[in-house]
Amino acid sequence: MALDDIITLIIRTIFSYIFLLIILKVMGKRELSQVSIFDVVIFLIMSELFSLALNDPDASILHFIIPVIVIAILELISSLLSLKFIKIRKFLEGKISFIIYKGEIDFKTMKKNRYNIPDLMLQLRNKDIQSPIEVEYAILEGNGNLNIIKKQDLIVEYPDPLIIDGKINYDALKKLNLDETFIYSFLAKNGYTSPQQIFFGQLLTNGFFIVPFEK
């Protein structure tokens, strides 16, 4: 490889590195343990584009920049849509699954998620839990993490919020055998007329926790 090619490659690498950092900052990426499958796909596409930009010195750097910008725009659009629509958010980020629900192991959910007892016990031991009997909820998140709520730590009636960004979480309502009447009744008692006024609402064991939108 000629010296000019080496210098060009170094310059491209530095530029691509800085450019990717800026793009990822704009996209607001989280730590690796929190990314969704959708995020992983984006990272893989970007890494492939990055590789092509470095391995083909004759190609214009625009062949790298333009696709990455398009991907970043699509990611920002999908993020905005996921804030507005719960169904889109669940499609992109995945739905939660209860491996243990109210102290009972859900074998059907385990089978559906290809989760077995050794997997479960390994995750419990990693969290210093000796037996499923200690667990009220074991929640398999959309990113594959298993989060645990112990019986002794329980303060929620249901881990998932009933109101998210002004919208009712009907999946949570169905799990609790409740309907919209319950939510509207509680909001009315606290001076609110619509879930659209509430940023976050969660059912606790001793009441309802709400965070209204700022006026």
mmCIF file of C-alpha atoms in Angstrom:
data_model
loop_
_atom_site.group_PDB
_atom_site.id
_atom_site.type_symbol
_atom_site.label_atom_id
_atom_site.label_comp_id
_atom_site.label_asym_id
_atom_site.label_seq_id
_atom_site.Cartn_x
_atom_site.Cartn_y
_atom_site.Cartn_z
ATOM 1 C CA MET A 1 0.000 0.000 0.000
ATOM 2 C CA ALA A 2 1.376 3.390 -1.016
ATOM 3 C CA LEU A 3 1.964 6.140 1.523
ATOM 4 C CA ASP A 4 -0.801 8.265 -0.018
ATOM 5 C CA ASP A 5 -3.268 5.385 0.411
ATOM 6 C CA ILE A 6 -2.241 4.943 4.050
ATOM 7 C CA ILE A 7 -2.708 8.659 4.772
ATOM 8 C CA THR A 8 -6.110 8.621 3.006
ATOM 9 C CA LEU A 9 -7.191 5.585 5.038
ATOM 10 C CA ILE A 10 -6.136 7.241 8.312
ATOM 11 C CA ILE A 11 -8.006 10.427 7.439
ATOM 12 C CA ARG A 12 -11.138 8.443 6.453
ATOM 13 C CA THR A 13 -10.970 6.429 9.656
ATOM 14 C CA ILE A 14 -10.692 9.541 11.845
ATOM 15 C CA PHE A 15 -13.474 11.292 9.939
ATOM 16 C CA SER A 16 -15.750 8.231 10.038
ATOM 17 C CA TYR A 17 -15.126 7.784 13.764
ATOM 18 C CA ILE A 18 -16.003 11.396 14.585
ATOM 19 C CA PHE A 19 -18.993 11.320 12.226
ATOM 20 C CA LEU A 20 -20.382 8.142 13.814
ATOM 21 C CA LEU A 21 -19.972 9.589 17.306
ATOM 22 C CA ILE A 22 -21.946 12.669 16.274
ATOM 23 C CA ILE A 23 -24.686 10.569 14.617
ATOM 24 C CA LEU A 24 -25.039 8.251 17.633
ATOM 25 C CA LYS A 25 -25.150 11.278 19.939
ATOM 26 C CA VAL A 26 -27.947 12.800 17.855
ATOM 27 C CA MET A 27 -29.814 9.486 17.859
ATOM 28 C CA GLY A 28 -29.548 9.372 21.656
ATOM 29 C CA LYS A 29 -28.296 5.790 21.901
ATOM 30 C CA ARG A 30 -28.319 4.150 25.297
ATOM 31 C CA GLU A 31 -25.901 1.764 26.927
ATOM 32 C CA LEU A 32 -25.617 -1.624 25.229
ATOM 33 C CA SER A 33 -27.694 -3.470 27.847
ATOM 34 C CA GLN A 34 -30.642 -1.197 27.078
ATOM 35 C CA VAL A 35 -30.728 -1.277 23.288
ATOM 36 C CA SER A 36 -33.514 -3.023 21.448
ATOM 37 C CA ILE A 37 -33.285 -5.472 18.535
ATOM 38 C CA PHE A 38 -34.115 -2.550 16.241
ATOM 39 C CA ASP A 39 -31.103 -0.647 17.590
ATOM 40 C CA VAL A 40 -28.830 -3.657 17.075
ATOM 41 C CA VAL A 41 -29.889 -3.873 13.418
ATOM 42 C CA ILE A 42 -29.032 -0.190 12.964
ATOM 43 C CA PHE A 43 -25.623 -0.661 14.569
ATOM 44 C CA LEU A 44 -24.885 -3.635 12.285
ATOM 45 C CA ILE A 45 -25.864 -1.679 9.172
ATOM 46 C CA MET A 46 -23.718 1.259 10.256
ATOM 47 C CA SER A 47 -20.744 -0.979 10.970
ATOM 48 C CA GLU A 48 -21.058 -2.544 7.510
ATOM 49 C CA LEU A 49 -21.196 0.884 5.875
ATOM 50 C CA PHE A 50 -18.220 1.929 7.965
ATOM 51 C CA SER A 51 -16.296 -1.137 6.748
ATOM 52 C CA LEU A 52 -17.146 -0.455 3.104
ATOM 53 C CA ALA A 53 -16.015 3.157 3.420
ATOM 54 C CA LEU A 54 -12.598 2.065 4.714
ATOM 55 C CA ASN A 55 -12.058 -0.922 2.427
ATOM 56 C CA ASP A 56 -12.792 0.873 -0.814
ATOM 57 C CA PRO A 57 -10.406 3.847 -1.079
ATOM 58 C CA ASP A 58 -11.741 4.720 -4.532
ATOM 59 C CA ALA A 59 -15.324 5.172 -3.304
ATOM 60 C CA SER A 60 -16.520 8.616 -2.344
ATOM 61 C CA ILE A 61 -16.955 9.208 1.365
ATOM 62 C CA LEU A 62 -20.475 10.368 0.473
ATOM 63 C CA HIS A 63 -21.340 6.718 -0.149
ATOM 64 C CA PHE A 64 -20.875 6.280 3.592
ATOM 65 C CA ILE A 65 -22.265 9.580 4.849
ATOM 66 C CA ILE A 66 -25.570 9.626 2.945
ATOM 67 C CA PRO A 67 -26.816 6.135 3.999
ATOM 68 C CA VAL A 68 -25.865 6.781 7.640
ATOM 69 C CA ILE A 69 -27.730 10.103 7.642
ATOM 70 C CA VAL A 70 -30.788 8.397 6.113
ATOM 71 C CA ILE A 71 -30.644 5.686 8.804
ATOM 72 C CA ALA A 72 -30.314 8.327 11.533
ATOM 73 C CA ILE A 73 -33.359 10.202 10.164
ATOM 74 C CA LEU A 74 -35.391 6.971 10.039
ATOM 75 C CA GLU A 75 -34.365 6.198 13.627
ATOM 76 C CA LEU A 76 -35.421 9.657 14.820
ATOM 77 C CA ILE A 77 -38.758 9.320 13.005
ATOM 78 C CA SER A 78 -39.370 5.873 14.517
ATOM 79 C CA SER A 79 -38.500 7.244 17.968
ATOM 80 C CA LEU A 80 -41.050 10.038 17.573
ATOM 81 C CA LEU A 81 -43.691 7.591 16.355
ATOM 82 C CA SER A 82 -42.990 5.245 19.265
ATOM 83 C CA LEU A 83 -43.626 8.125 21.664
ATOM 84 C CA LYS A 84 -46.993 8.758 20.037
ATOM 85 C CA PHE A 85 -48.177 5.210 19.447
ATOM 86 C CA ILE A 86 -47.842 2.399 21.993
ATOM 87 C CA LYS A 87 -48.268 -0.334 19.353
ATOM 88 C CA ILE A 88 -45.349 1.003 17.314
ATOM 89 C CA ARG A 89 -43.234 1.230 20.467
ATOM 90 C CA LYS A 90 -43.970 -2.389 21.339
ATOM 91 C CA PHE A 91 -43.197 -3.496 17.790
ATOM 92 C CA LEU A 92 -39.838 -1.713 17.753
ATOM 93 C CA GLU A 93 -38.754 -2.329 21.335
ATOM 94 C CA GLY A 94 -40.566 -5.579 22.060
ATOM 95 C CA LYS A 95 -43.248 -6.458 24.601
ATOM 96 C CA ILE A 96 -42.514 -7.500 28.147
ATOM 97 C CA SER A 97 -43.237 -11.099 29.149
ATOM 98 C CA PHE A 98 -43.835 -12.386 32.654
ATOM 99 C CA ILE A 99 -41.766 -15.489 33.391
ATOM 100 C CA ILE A 100 -43.081 -15.276 36.961
ATOM 101 C CA TYR A 101 -46.406 -13.502 37.522
ATOM 102 C CA LYS A 102 -47.735 -12.870 41.025
ATOM 103 C CA GLY A 103 -45.451 -15.518 42.446
ATOM 104 C CA GLU A 104 -46.296 -18.242 39.925
ATOM 105 C CA ILE A 105 -44.045 -19.499 37.114
ATOM 106 C CA ASP A 106 -45.721 -19.112 33.715
ATOM 107 C CA PHE A 107 -44.631 -22.208 31.794
ATOM 108 C CA LYS A 108 -46.418 -21.161 28.578
ATOM 109 C CA THR A 109 -44.581 -17.839 28.521
ATOM 110 C CA MET A 110 -41.290 -19.597 29.196
ATOM 111 C CA LYS A 111 -41.876 -21.975 26.299
ATOM 112 C CA LYS A 112 -42.916 -19.142 23.984
ATOM 113 C CA ASN A 113 -39.697 -17.260 24.761
ATOM 114 C CA ARG A 114 -37.566 -20.429 24.651
ATOM 115 C CA TYR A 115 -36.720 -19.994 28.305
ATOM 116 C CA ASN A 116 -36.016 -23.030 30.469
ATOM 117 C CA ILE A 117 -35.662 -23.678 34.197
ATOM 118 C CA PRO A 118 -31.830 -23.660 34.157
ATOM 119 C CA ASP A 119 -31.957 -20.250 32.413
ATOM 120 C CA LEU A 120 -34.344 -18.932 35.044
ATOM 121 C CA MET A 121 -32.351 -20.291 37.978
ATOM 122 C CA LEU A 122 -29.131 -18.856 36.562
ATOM 123 C CA GLN A 123 -30.712 -15.407 36.309
ATOM 124 C CA LEU A 124 -32.125 -15.664 39.836
ATOM 125 C CA ARG A 125 -28.786 -16.719 41.317
ATOM 126 C CA ASN A 126 -27.093 -13.810 39.532
ATOM 127 C CA LYS A 127 -29.441 -11.547 41.499
ATOM 128 C CA ASP A 128 -28.762 -13.336 44.824
ATOM 129 C CA ILE A 129 -32.146 -15.070 44.795
ATOM 130 C CA GLN A 130 -32.178 -18.661 45.984
ATOM 131 C CA SER A 131 -35.640 -19.744 44.845
ATOM 132 C CA PRO A 132 -38.572 -18.563 42.673
ATOM 133 C CA ILE A 133 -40.601 -18.542 45.888
ATOM 134 C CA GLU A 134 -38.939 -15.210 46.731
ATOM 135 C CA VAL A 135 -40.115 -13.629 43.472
ATOM 136 C CA GLU A 136 -43.387 -11.812 42.808
ATOM 137 C CA TYR A 137 -42.551 -10.783 39.229
ATOM 138 C CA ALA A 138 -39.816 -11.946 36.839
ATOM 139 C CA ILE A 139 -40.101 -9.720 33.785
ATOM 140 C CA LEU A 140 -38.426 -10.539 30.492
ATOM 141 C CA GLU A 141 -37.891 -7.149 28.879
ATOM 142 C CA GLY A 142 -37.978 -6.452 25.160
ATOM 143 C CA ASN A 143 -34.161 -6.253 25.086
ATOM 144 C CA GLY A 144 -33.805 -9.716 26.640
ATOM 145 C CA ASN A 145 -32.959 -8.656 30.195
ATOM 146 C CA LEU A 146 -34.729 -10.453 33.039
ATOM 147 C CA ASN A 147 -35.736 -8.057 35.804
ATOM 148 C CA ILE A 148 -36.884 -9.276 39.191
ATOM 149 C CA ILE A 149 -39.263 -7.814 41.772
ATOM 150 C CA LYS A 150 -39.058 -9.648 45.081
ATOM 151 C CA LYS A 151 -42.148 -10.220 47.194
ATOM 152 C CA GLN A 152 -40.541 -8.389 50.110
ATOM 153 C CA ASP A 153 -39.846 -5.332 47.899
ATOM 154 C CA LEU A 154 -43.249 -5.180 46.239
ATOM 155 C CA ILE A 155 -44.939 -1.762 46.154
ATOM 156 C CA VAL A 156 -46.754 -2.049 42.787
ATOM 157 C CA GLU A 157 -49.898 -3.942 41.919
ATOM 158 C CA TYR A 158 -48.587 -4.309 38.398
ATOM 159 C CA PRO A 159 -45.065 -3.375 37.137
ATOM 160 C CA ASP A 160 -46.133 -1.848 33.815
ATOM 161 C CA PRO A 161 -47.721 1.655 33.911
ATOM 162 C CA LEU A 162 -51.447 1.977 33.202
ATOM 163 C CA ILE A 163 -50.921 5.391 31.583
ATOM 164 C CA ILE A 164 -47.935 6.160 29.359
ATOM 165 C CA ASP A 165 -47.472 9.551 27.684
ATOM 166 C CA GLY A 166 -51.177 10.347 27.978
ATOM 167 C CA LYS A 167 -52.329 7.007 26.596
ATOM 168 C CA ILE A 168 -53.968 4.082 28.373
ATOM 169 C CA ASN A 169 -51.986 0.854 28.431
ATOM 170 C CA TYR A 170 -54.773 -1.580 27.569
ATOM 171 C CA ASP A 171 -52.507 -4.622 27.892
ATOM 172 C CA ALA A 172 -51.889 -3.737 31.540
ATOM 173 C CA LEU A 173 -55.588 -3.106 32.137
ATOM 174 C CA LYS A 174 -56.463 -6.486 30.665
ATOM 175 C CA LYS A 175 -53.881 -8.225 32.849
ATOM 176 C CA LEU A 176 -55.456 -6.636 35.924
ATOM 177 C CA ASN A 177 -59.036 -7.354 34.791
ATOM 178 C CA LEU A 178 -59.816 -3.631 34.783
ATOM 179 C CA ASP A 179 -61.297 -1.270 32.211
ATOM 180 C CA GLU A 180 -61.205 2.427 31.338
ATOM 181 C CA THR A 181 -63.846 3.172 33.977
ATOM 182 C CA PHE A 182 -61.317 2.477 36.718
ATOM 183 C CA ILE A 183 -58.841 4.991 35.322
ATOM 184 C CA TYR A 184 -61.378 7.736 34.582
ATOM 185 C CA SER A 185 -62.900 7.306 38.034
ATOM 186 C CA PHE A 186 -59.549 7.690 39.773
ATOM 187 C CA LEU A 187 -58.542 10.673 37.620
ATOM 188 C CA ALA A 188 -61.852 12.425 38.350
ATOM 189 C CA LYS A 189 -61.281 12.015 42.092
ATOM 190 C CA ASN A 190 -57.943 13.786 41.692
ATOM 191 C CA GLY A 191 -59.138 16.664 39.525
ATOM 192 C CA TYR A 192 -58.255 15.288 36.083
ATOM 193 C CA THR A 193 -60.642 14.697 33.210
ATOM 194 C CA SER A 194 -58.559 12.683 30.739
ATOM 195 C CA PRO A 195 -55.540 10.348 30.584
ATOM 196 C CA GLN A 196 -54.094 12.834 28.078
ATOM 197 C CA GLN A 197 -53.283 15.053 31.058
ATOM 198 C CA ILE A 198 -51.110 12.345 32.612
ATOM 199 C CA PHE A 199 -47.525 11.618 31.619
ATOM 200 C CA PHE A 200 -47.179 8.533 33.853
ATOM 201 C CA GLY A 201 -49.685 6.539 35.878
ATOM 202 C CA GLN A 202 -49.029 3.338 37.810
ATOM 203 C CA LEU A 203 -51.154 1.222 40.112
ATOM 204 C CA LEU A 204 -49.511 0.659 43.489
ATOM 205 C CA THR A 205 -50.471 -1.747 46.253
ATOM 206 C CA ASN A 206 -51.728 1.210 48.291
ATOM 207 C CA GLY A 207 -53.069 3.536 45.623
ATOM 208 C CA PHE A 208 -52.241 5.129 42.297
ATOM 209 C CA PHE A 209 -49.098 7.075 41.428
ATOM 210 C CA ILE A 210 -49.489 9.738 38.731
ATOM 211 C CA VAL A 211 -47.205 12.306 37.145
ATOM 212 C CA PRO A 212 -49.156 14.930 35.151
ATOM 213 C CA PHE A 213 -47.796 16.758 32.156
ATOM 214 C CA GLU A 214 -46.346 20.139 33.006
ATOM 215 C CA LYS A 215 -48.825 22.913 32.420
#
